[in-house]
Amino acid sequence: MSKRAVIFDLDGVIVSTDEFHYEAWKQMAEDEGIYFDKKINERLRGVSRMESLEIILERSETLYTLQKKEDLAERKNNYYRNLLNTLSEMDILPGVMNVLKALKELGIKIAIGSSSKNTPFILERIKLDGYFDAVADGNEIKYSKPHPEVFLLAAAKLGMDAFECVVIEDADAGIEAANAGGMKAVGVGFAANCLNAKYRIKDLSLISIDELLKD
Ligand code: BG6
Ligand code: MG
């Protein structure tokens, strides 16, 4: 039997917003005089906004109050939202539209499973709102990846069991979440090197739909 649904992560899988997350955190870290680089940024993939902030603050000696942390997270989100204002369909990553169309033609259900609270806004900007059979995002979950909650929610919205679903992710935390949820994990982009992914490809233009959907 082969898979009946594909759940896509958003940032770094569907659209290049992972770059904007990096730029926005970098700006916030610079404001605060905290060291931040691309290597630290890789640990933020798939992780919620507040958990990302905690990782960045590991490099700071300052003790921040909860209020100050919330202010910093909000400041980062404002930088990020400014960058998102420039987003368009042009930022959809290579191969994405072909894969989505091919899956739709095969009658395979498609969903988004993202930790981001900005998911609805991003889908609107890239004109894919209403395109997916289900969307589960950071506004609806308690635990972010590597917890499987967002993927289990996406599967439930599709009316699918976990074993019927494939997850496509660019984050190690997302691959871990898919495995923890009992779903097949596919690694793209940064997660193309993740040994815990069952199928690994550099980007979606290189995907084999047979390989994607097989058990
Ligand atoms: C994930 C990103 O998709 O969303 C993380 O990979 C980000 O880097 C998380 O921290 C939360 O995003 P937002 O938009 O709610 O701040
Ligand atoms: Mg991602």
PDB file of C-alpha atoms and ligand atoms in Angstrom:
ATOM      1  CA  MET A   1       0.000   0.000   0.000  1.00  0.00           C
ATOM      2  CA  SER A   2       1.293   3.474  -0.672  1.00  0.00           C
ATOM      3  CA  LYS A   3       0.810   6.785   1.111  1.00  0.00           C
ATOM      4  CA  ARG A   4      -2.430   8.757   0.698  1.00  0.00           C
ATOM      5  CA  ALA A   5      -1.419  12.180   2.017  1.00  0.00           C
ATOM      6  CA  VAL A   6       1.593  14.494   1.995  1.00  0.00           C
ATOM      7  CA  ILE A   7       2.121  17.066   4.747  1.00  0.00           C
ATOM      8  CA  PHE A   8       4.478  19.896   3.816  1.00  0.00           C
ATOM      9  CA  ASP A   9       6.421  22.058   6.211  1.00  0.00           C
ATOM     10  CA  LEU A  10       6.174  25.702   5.067  1.00  0.00           C
ATOM     11  CA  ASP A  11       9.348  27.731   5.827  1.00  0.00           C
ATOM     12  CA  GLY A  12      12.238  26.309   3.786  1.00  0.00           C
ATOM     13  CA  VAL A  13      10.102  23.677   2.002  1.00  0.00           C
ATOM     14  CA  ILE A  14       7.327  25.567   0.187  1.00  0.00           C
ATOM     15  CA  VAL A  15       8.837  29.042   0.354  1.00  0.00           C
ATOM     16  CA  SER A  16      12.240  30.633   1.042  1.00  0.00           C
ATOM     17  CA  THR A  17      11.062  32.410   4.237  1.00  0.00           C
ATOM     18  CA  ASP A  18      13.764  30.530   6.203  1.00  0.00           C
ATOM     19  CA  GLU A  19      16.142  33.233   4.891  1.00  0.00           C
ATOM     20  CA  PHE A  20      13.880  35.979   6.275  1.00  0.00           C
ATOM     21  CA  HIS A  21      13.753  34.271   9.692  1.00  0.00           C
ATOM     22  CA  TYR A  22      17.554  34.356   9.705  1.00  0.00           C
ATOM     23  CA  GLU A  23      17.738  38.044   8.675  1.00  0.00           C
ATOM     24  CA  ALA A  24      15.180  39.068  11.294  1.00  0.00           C
ATOM     25  CA  TRP A  25      16.852  37.170  14.170  1.00  0.00           C
ATOM     26  CA  LYS A  26      20.226  38.540  13.083  1.00  0.00           C
ATOM     27  CA  GLN A  27      18.899  42.098  13.278  1.00  0.00           C
ATOM     28  CA  MET A  28      17.424  41.501  16.740  1.00  0.00           C
ATOM     29  CA  ALA A  29      20.633  39.834  17.983  1.00  0.00           C
ATOM     30  CA  GLU A  30      22.718  42.735  16.634  1.00  0.00           C
ATOM     31  CA  ASP A  31      20.456  45.270  18.404  1.00  0.00           C
ATOM     32  CA  GLU A  32      21.098  43.404  21.668  1.00  0.00           C
ATOM     33  CA  GLY A  33      24.828  42.848  21.029  1.00  0.00           C
ATOM     34  CA  ILE A  34      24.396  39.051  20.997  1.00  0.00           C
ATOM     35  CA  TYR A  35      26.559  36.844  18.766  1.00  0.00           C
ATOM     36  CA  PHE A  36      24.512  35.011  16.113  1.00  0.00           C
ATOM     37  CA  ASP A  37      25.508  33.117  12.973  1.00  0.00           C
ATOM     38  CA  LYS A  38      24.171  30.704  10.332  1.00  0.00           C
ATOM     39  CA  LYS A  39      25.235  27.679  12.355  1.00  0.00           C
ATOM     40  CA  ILE A  40      23.190  28.791  15.381  1.00  0.00           C
ATOM     41  CA  ASN A  41      20.364  29.634  12.980  1.00  0.00           C
ATOM     42  CA  GLU A  42      20.169  25.997  11.827  1.00  0.00           C
ATOM     43  CA  ARG A  43      19.067  25.043  15.345  1.00  0.00           C
ATOM     44  CA  LEU A  44      16.043  27.369  14.978  1.00  0.00           C
ATOM     45  CA  ARG A  45      14.546  25.496  12.028  1.00  0.00           C
ATOM     46  CA  GLY A  46      11.118  24.103  12.912  1.00  0.00           C
ATOM     47  CA  VAL A  47      11.326  25.470  16.464  1.00  0.00           C
ATOM     48  CA  SER A  48       8.769  27.971  17.839  1.00  0.00           C
ATOM     49  CA  ARG A  49       9.518  31.705  18.115  1.00  0.00           C
ATOM     50  CA  MET A  50      10.023  31.714  21.901  1.00  0.00           C
ATOM     51  CA  GLU A  51      12.134  28.537  21.852  1.00  0.00           C
ATOM     52  CA  SER A  52      14.229  30.073  19.049  1.00  0.00           C
ATOM     53  CA  LEU A  53      14.781  33.153  21.215  1.00  0.00           C
ATOM     54  CA  GLU A  54      15.952  30.964  24.124  1.00  0.00           C
ATOM     55  CA  ILE A  55      18.559  29.354  21.830  1.00  0.00           C
ATOM     56  CA  ILE A  56      19.820  32.799  20.764  1.00  0.00           C
ATOM     57  CA  LEU A  57      19.966  33.985  24.372  1.00  0.00           C
ATOM     58  CA  GLU A  58      22.343  31.120  25.259  1.00  0.00           C
ATOM     59  CA  ARG A  59      25.058  33.480  23.924  1.00  0.00           C
ATOM     60  CA  SER A  60      24.048  36.324  26.253  1.00  0.00           C
ATOM     61  CA  GLU A  61      25.166  36.952  29.833  1.00  0.00           C
ATOM     62  CA  THR A  62      22.126  39.128  30.534  1.00  0.00           C
ATOM     63  CA  LEU A  63      19.217  37.802  32.576  1.00  0.00           C
ATOM     64  CA  TYR A  64      16.076  38.731  30.671  1.00  0.00           C
ATOM     65  CA  THR A  65      12.651  38.990  32.312  1.00  0.00           C
ATOM     66  CA  LEU A  66       9.734  37.242  30.636  1.00  0.00           C
ATOM     67  CA  GLN A  67       8.386  40.655  29.593  1.00  0.00           C
ATOM     68  CA  LYS A  68      11.724  41.572  27.959  1.00  0.00           C
ATOM     69  CA  LYS A  69      11.827  38.187  26.181  1.00  0.00           C
ATOM     70  CA  GLU A  70       8.331  38.775  24.839  1.00  0.00           C
ATOM     71  CA  ASP A  71       9.426  42.236  23.634  1.00  0.00           C
ATOM     72  CA  LEU A  72      12.447  40.749  21.852  1.00  0.00           C
ATOM     73  CA  ALA A  73      10.346  38.042  20.194  1.00  0.00           C
ATOM     74  CA  GLU A  74       7.863  40.678  19.087  1.00  0.00           C
ATOM     75  CA  ARG A  75      10.637  42.888  17.728  1.00  0.00           C
ATOM     76  CA  LYS A  76      11.995  39.960  15.712  1.00  0.00           C
ATOM     77  CA  ASN A  77       8.512  39.224  14.422  1.00  0.00           C
ATOM     78  CA  ASN A  78       8.111  42.861  13.333  1.00  0.00           C
ATOM     79  CA  TYR A  79      11.382  42.676  11.370  1.00  0.00           C
ATOM     80  CA  TYR A  80      10.191  39.371   9.926  1.00  0.00           C
ATOM     81  CA  ARG A  81       6.753  40.734   8.962  1.00  0.00           C
ATOM     82  CA  ASN A  82       8.426  43.668   7.178  1.00  0.00           C
ATOM     83  CA  LEU A  83      10.421  41.181   5.123  1.00  0.00           C
ATOM     84  CA  LEU A  84       7.280  39.106   4.478  1.00  0.00           C
ATOM     85  CA  ASN A  85       5.676  42.185   2.913  1.00  0.00           C
ATOM     86  CA  THR A  86       8.060  41.682  -0.026  1.00  0.00           C
ATOM     87  CA  LEU A  87       7.039  38.013  -0.434  1.00  0.00           C
ATOM     88  CA  SER A  88       5.277  36.808  -3.603  1.00  0.00           C
ATOM     89  CA  GLU A  89       4.699  33.665  -5.698  1.00  0.00           C
ATOM     90  CA  MET A  90       8.235  34.241  -7.022  1.00  0.00           C
ATOM     91  CA  ASP A  91       9.545  33.011  -3.656  1.00  0.00           C
ATOM     92  CA  ILE A  92       7.942  29.583  -3.969  1.00  0.00           C
ATOM     93  CA  LEU A  93      10.873  27.136  -4.028  1.00  0.00           C
ATOM     94  CA  PRO A  94      11.922  25.140  -7.148  1.00  0.00           C
ATOM     95  CA  GLY A  95       9.758  22.137  -7.987  1.00  0.00           C
ATOM     96  CA  VAL A  96       7.047  22.923  -5.409  1.00  0.00           C
ATOM     97  CA  MET A  97       4.200  23.771  -7.793  1.00  0.00           C
ATOM     98  CA  ASN A  98       4.900  20.740  -9.990  1.00  0.00           C
ATOM     99  CA  VAL A  99       4.818  18.388  -7.003  1.00  0.00           C
ATOM    100  CA  LEU A 100       1.630  19.926  -5.597  1.00  0.00           C
ATOM    101  CA  LYS A 101      -0.126  19.676  -8.976  1.00  0.00           C
ATOM    102  CA  ALA A 102       1.068  16.088  -9.554  1.00  0.00           C
ATOM    103  CA  LEU A 103      -0.215  15.015  -6.119  1.00  0.00           C
ATOM    104  CA  LYS A 104      -3.583  16.684  -6.703  1.00  0.00           C
ATOM    105  CA  GLU A 105      -3.920  14.868 -10.048  1.00  0.00           C
ATOM    106  CA  LEU A 106      -3.247  11.553  -8.309  1.00  0.00           C
ATOM    107  CA  GLY A 107      -5.942  12.307  -5.710  1.00  0.00           C
ATOM    108  CA  ILE A 108      -3.371  12.494  -2.908  1.00  0.00           C
ATOM    109  CA  LYS A 109      -4.379  14.850  -0.082  1.00  0.00           C
ATOM    110  CA  ILE A 110      -1.994  17.736   0.645  1.00  0.00           C
ATOM    111  CA  ALA A 111      -1.575  19.705   3.865  1.00  0.00           C
ATOM    112  CA  ILE A 112       0.665  22.221   5.587  1.00  0.00           C
ATOM    113  CA  GLY A 113       2.185  21.385   8.975  1.00  0.00           C
ATOM    114  CA  SER A 114       4.137  24.415  10.204  1.00  0.00           C
ATOM    115  CA  SER A 115       5.231  25.771  13.614  1.00  0.00           C
ATOM    116  CA  SER A 116       4.782  29.311  12.289  1.00  0.00           C
ATOM    117  CA  LYS A 117       2.058  31.624  13.537  1.00  0.00           C
ATOM    118  CA  ASN A 118       2.567  33.599  10.316  1.00  0.00           C
ATOM    119  CA  THR A 119       1.391  30.658   8.165  1.00  0.00           C
ATOM    120  CA  PRO A 120      -1.980  32.180   7.087  1.00  0.00           C
ATOM    121  CA  PHE A 121      -0.292  35.470   6.094  1.00  0.00           C
ATOM    122  CA  ILE A 122       2.472  33.690   4.144  1.00  0.00           C
ATOM    123  CA  LEU A 123       0.008  31.452   2.264  1.00  0.00           C
ATOM    124  CA  GLU A 124      -1.926  34.580   1.315  1.00  0.00           C
ATOM    125  CA  ARG A 125       1.233  36.374   0.111  1.00  0.00           C
ATOM    126  CA  ILE A 126       2.275  33.450  -2.119  1.00  0.00           C
ATOM    127  CA  LYS A 127      -1.328  33.000  -3.311  1.00  0.00           C
ATOM    128  CA  LEU A 128      -1.649  29.451  -2.006  1.00  0.00           C
ATOM    129  CA  ASP A 129      -4.349  30.172   0.584  1.00  0.00           C
ATOM    130  CA  GLY A 130      -7.205  27.772  -0.025  1.00  0.00           C
ATOM    131  CA  TYR A 131      -4.952  25.511  -2.138  1.00  0.00           C
ATOM    132  CA  PHE A 132      -4.247  22.862   0.514  1.00  0.00           C
ATOM    133  CA  ASP A 133      -6.779  20.313   1.795  1.00  0.00           C
ATOM    134  CA  ALA A 134      -5.771  21.215   5.355  1.00  0.00           C
ATOM    135  CA  VAL A 135      -3.513  23.643   7.207  1.00  0.00           C
ATOM    136  CA  ALA A 136      -2.175  23.054  10.729  1.00  0.00           C
ATOM    137  CA  ASP A 137       0.068  25.784  12.135  1.00  0.00           C
ATOM    138  CA  GLY A 138       1.699  27.427  15.131  1.00  0.00           C
ATOM    139  CA  ASN A 139      -1.553  29.141  16.146  1.00  0.00           C
ATOM    140  CA  GLU A 140      -3.182  25.807  16.959  1.00  0.00           C
ATOM    141  CA  ILE A 141      -0.540  23.822  18.803  1.00  0.00           C
ATOM    142  CA  LYS A 142       0.918  23.630  22.289  1.00  0.00           C
ATOM    143  CA  TYR A 143       4.187  21.867  21.459  1.00  0.00           C
ATOM    144  CA  SER A 144       6.406  22.730  18.512  1.00  0.00           C
ATOM    145  CA  LYS A 145       8.603  20.304  16.576  1.00  0.00           C
ATOM    146  CA  PRO A 146      10.276  17.888  17.406  1.00  0.00           C
ATOM    147  CA  HIS A 147       6.927  17.124  19.074  1.00  0.00           C
ATOM    148  CA  PRO A 148       4.624  15.549  16.444  1.00  0.00           C
ATOM    149  CA  GLU A 149       1.532  17.582  17.456  1.00  0.00           C
ATOM    150  CA  VAL A 150       1.325  19.783  14.339  1.00  0.00           C
ATOM    151  CA  PHE A 151       1.641  16.804  11.959  1.00  0.00           C
ATOM    152  CA  LEU A 152      -0.890  14.715  13.910  1.00  0.00           C
ATOM    153  CA  LEU A 153      -3.266  17.689  13.749  1.00  0.00           C
ATOM    154  CA  ALA A 154      -2.756  18.018   9.979  1.00  0.00           C
ATOM    155  CA  ALA A 155      -3.433  14.279   9.530  1.00  0.00           C
ATOM    156  CA  ALA A 156      -6.572  14.493  11.690  1.00  0.00           C
ATOM    157  CA  LYS A 157      -7.827  17.465   9.634  1.00  0.00           C
ATOM    158  CA  LEU A 158      -7.312  15.361   6.491  1.00  0.00           C
ATOM    159  CA  GLY A 159      -9.082  12.379   8.083  1.00  0.00           C
ATOM    160  CA  MET A 160      -5.939  10.247   7.643  1.00  0.00           C
ATOM    161  CA  ASP A 161      -4.064   7.903   9.961  1.00  0.00           C
ATOM    162  CA  ALA A 162      -0.425   8.724  10.630  1.00  0.00           C
ATOM    163  CA  PHE A 163       0.855   5.673   8.726  1.00  0.00           C
ATOM    164  CA  GLU A 164      -0.896   6.950   5.573  1.00  0.00           C
ATOM    165  CA  CYS A 165       1.046  10.256   5.637  1.00  0.00           C
ATOM    166  CA  VAL A 166       4.406  11.453   4.360  1.00  0.00           C
ATOM    167  CA  VAL A 167       6.002  14.588   5.820  1.00  0.00           C
ATOM    168  CA  ILE A 168       8.395  16.791   3.822  1.00  0.00           C
ATOM    169  CA  GLU A 169      10.741  18.823   6.015  1.00  0.00           C
ATOM    170  CA  ASP A 170      13.879  20.985   5.887  1.00  0.00           C
ATOM    171  CA  ALA A 171      14.465  20.809   9.673  1.00  0.00           C
ATOM    172  CA  ASP A 172      16.032  17.998  11.690  1.00  0.00           C
ATOM    173  CA  ALA A 173      13.429  18.803  14.381  1.00  0.00           C
ATOM    174  CA  GLY A 174      10.703  18.268  11.758  1.00  0.00           C
ATOM    175  CA  ILE A 175      12.122  14.915  10.647  1.00  0.00           C
ATOM    176  CA  GLU A 176      12.202  13.864  14.301  1.00  0.00           C
ATOM    177  CA  ALA A 177       8.593  15.034  14.719  1.00  0.00           C
ATOM    178  CA  ALA A 178       7.432  13.043  11.678  1.00  0.00           C
ATOM    179  CA  ASN A 179       9.164   9.892  12.923  1.00  0.00           C
ATOM    180  CA  ALA A 180       7.754  10.403  16.423  1.00  0.00           C
ATOM    181  CA  GLY A 181       4.270  10.709  14.911  1.00  0.00           C
ATOM    182  CA  GLY A 182       4.643   7.459  12.946  1.00  0.00           C
ATOM    183  CA  MET A 183       4.828   9.178   9.553  1.00  0.00           C
ATOM    184  CA  LYS A 184       7.322   8.709   6.709  1.00  0.00           C
ATOM    185  CA  ALA A 185       9.894  11.531   6.803  1.00  0.00           C
ATOM    186  CA  VAL A 186      11.366  13.102   3.676  1.00  0.00           C
ATOM    187  CA  GLY A 187      14.288  15.543   4.042  1.00  0.00           C
ATOM    188  CA  VAL A 188      14.862  18.451   1.641  1.00  0.00           C
ATOM    189  CA  GLY A 189      17.234  21.446   1.704  1.00  0.00           C
ATOM    190  CA  PHE A 190      19.058  21.555   5.029  1.00  0.00           C
ATOM    191  CA  ALA A 191      17.517  18.184   6.043  1.00  0.00           C
ATOM    192  CA  ALA A 192      18.767  16.521   2.828  1.00  0.00           C
ATOM    193  CA  ASN A 193      21.671  15.346   5.017  1.00  0.00           C
ATOM    194  CA  CYS A 194      19.487  14.101   7.852  1.00  0.00           C
ATOM    195  CA  LEU A 195      20.078  10.369   8.286  1.00  0.00           C
ATOM    196  CA  ASN A 196      16.740   9.937  10.067  1.00  0.00           C
ATOM    197  CA  ALA A 197      14.845  10.856   6.881  1.00  0.00           C
ATOM    198  CA  LYS A 198      13.689   7.892   4.792  1.00  0.00           C
ATOM    199  CA  TYR A 199      14.106   9.730   1.481  1.00  0.00           C
ATOM    200  CA  ARG A 200      16.486  12.680   1.018  1.00  0.00           C
ATOM    201  CA  ILE A 201      16.675  15.165  -1.852  1.00  0.00           C
ATOM    202  CA  LYS A 202      18.305  18.569  -2.328  1.00  0.00           C
ATOM    203  CA  ASP A 203      15.117  20.259  -3.518  1.00  0.00           C
ATOM    204  CA  LEU A 204      11.647  19.349  -4.719  1.00  0.00           C
ATOM    205  CA  SER A 205      12.549  19.697  -8.413  1.00  0.00           C
ATOM    206  CA  LEU A 206      14.506  16.424  -7.964  1.00  0.00           C
ATOM    207  CA  ILE A 207      11.709  14.422  -6.363  1.00  0.00           C
ATOM    208  CA  SER A 208      10.372  11.111  -7.627  1.00  0.00           C
ATOM    209  CA  ILE A 209       6.649  10.899  -6.827  1.00  0.00           C
ATOM    210  CA  ASP A 210       6.890   7.057  -6.708  1.00  0.00           C
ATOM    211  CA  GLU A 211       9.703   7.254  -4.165  1.00  0.00           C
ATOM    212  CA  LEU A 212       7.790   9.893  -2.190  1.00  0.00           C
ATOM    213  CA  LEU A 213       4.597   7.857  -1.898  1.00  0.00           C
ATOM    214  CA  LYS A 214       5.946   4.359  -1.426  1.00  0.00           C
ATOM    215  CA  ASP A 215       5.780   2.821   2.060  1.00  0.00           C
TER     216      ASP A 215
HETATM  217  C1  BG6 B   1       9.130  27.540  11.652  1.00  0.00           C
HETATM  218  C2  BG6 B   1      10.531  28.049  11.384  1.00  0.00           C
HETATM  219  O1  BG6 B   1       8.513  27.208  10.461  1.00  0.00           O
HETATM  220  O2  BG6 B   1       8.352  28.539  12.322  1.00  0.00           O
HETATM  221  C3  BG6 B   1      11.160  28.524  12.679  1.00  0.00           C
HETATM  222  O3  BG6 B   1      11.302  27.005  10.822  1.00  0.00           O
HETATM  223  C4  BG6 B   1      10.279  29.577  13.331  1.00  0.00           C
HETATM  224  O4  BG6 B   1      12.444  29.028  12.397  1.00  0.00           O
HETATM  225  C5  BG6 B   1       8.884  28.981  13.558  1.00  0.00           C
HETATM  226  O5  BG6 B   1      10.845  29.999  14.569  1.00  0.00           O
HETATM  227  C6  BG6 B   1       7.919  29.979  14.196  1.00  0.00           C
HETATM  228  O6  BG6 B   1       7.648  31.008  13.273  1.00  0.00           O
HETATM  229  P1  BG6 B   1       6.816  32.328  13.575  1.00  0.00           P
HETATM  230  O7  BG6 B   1       6.494  32.842  12.187  1.00  0.00           O
HETATM  231  O8  BG6 B   1       5.588  31.920  14.329  1.00  0.00           O
HETATM  232  O9  BG6 B   1       7.693  33.231  14.347  1.00  0.00           O
HETATM  233 MG    MG B   2      11.074  24.573   7.791  1.00  0.00          MG
END
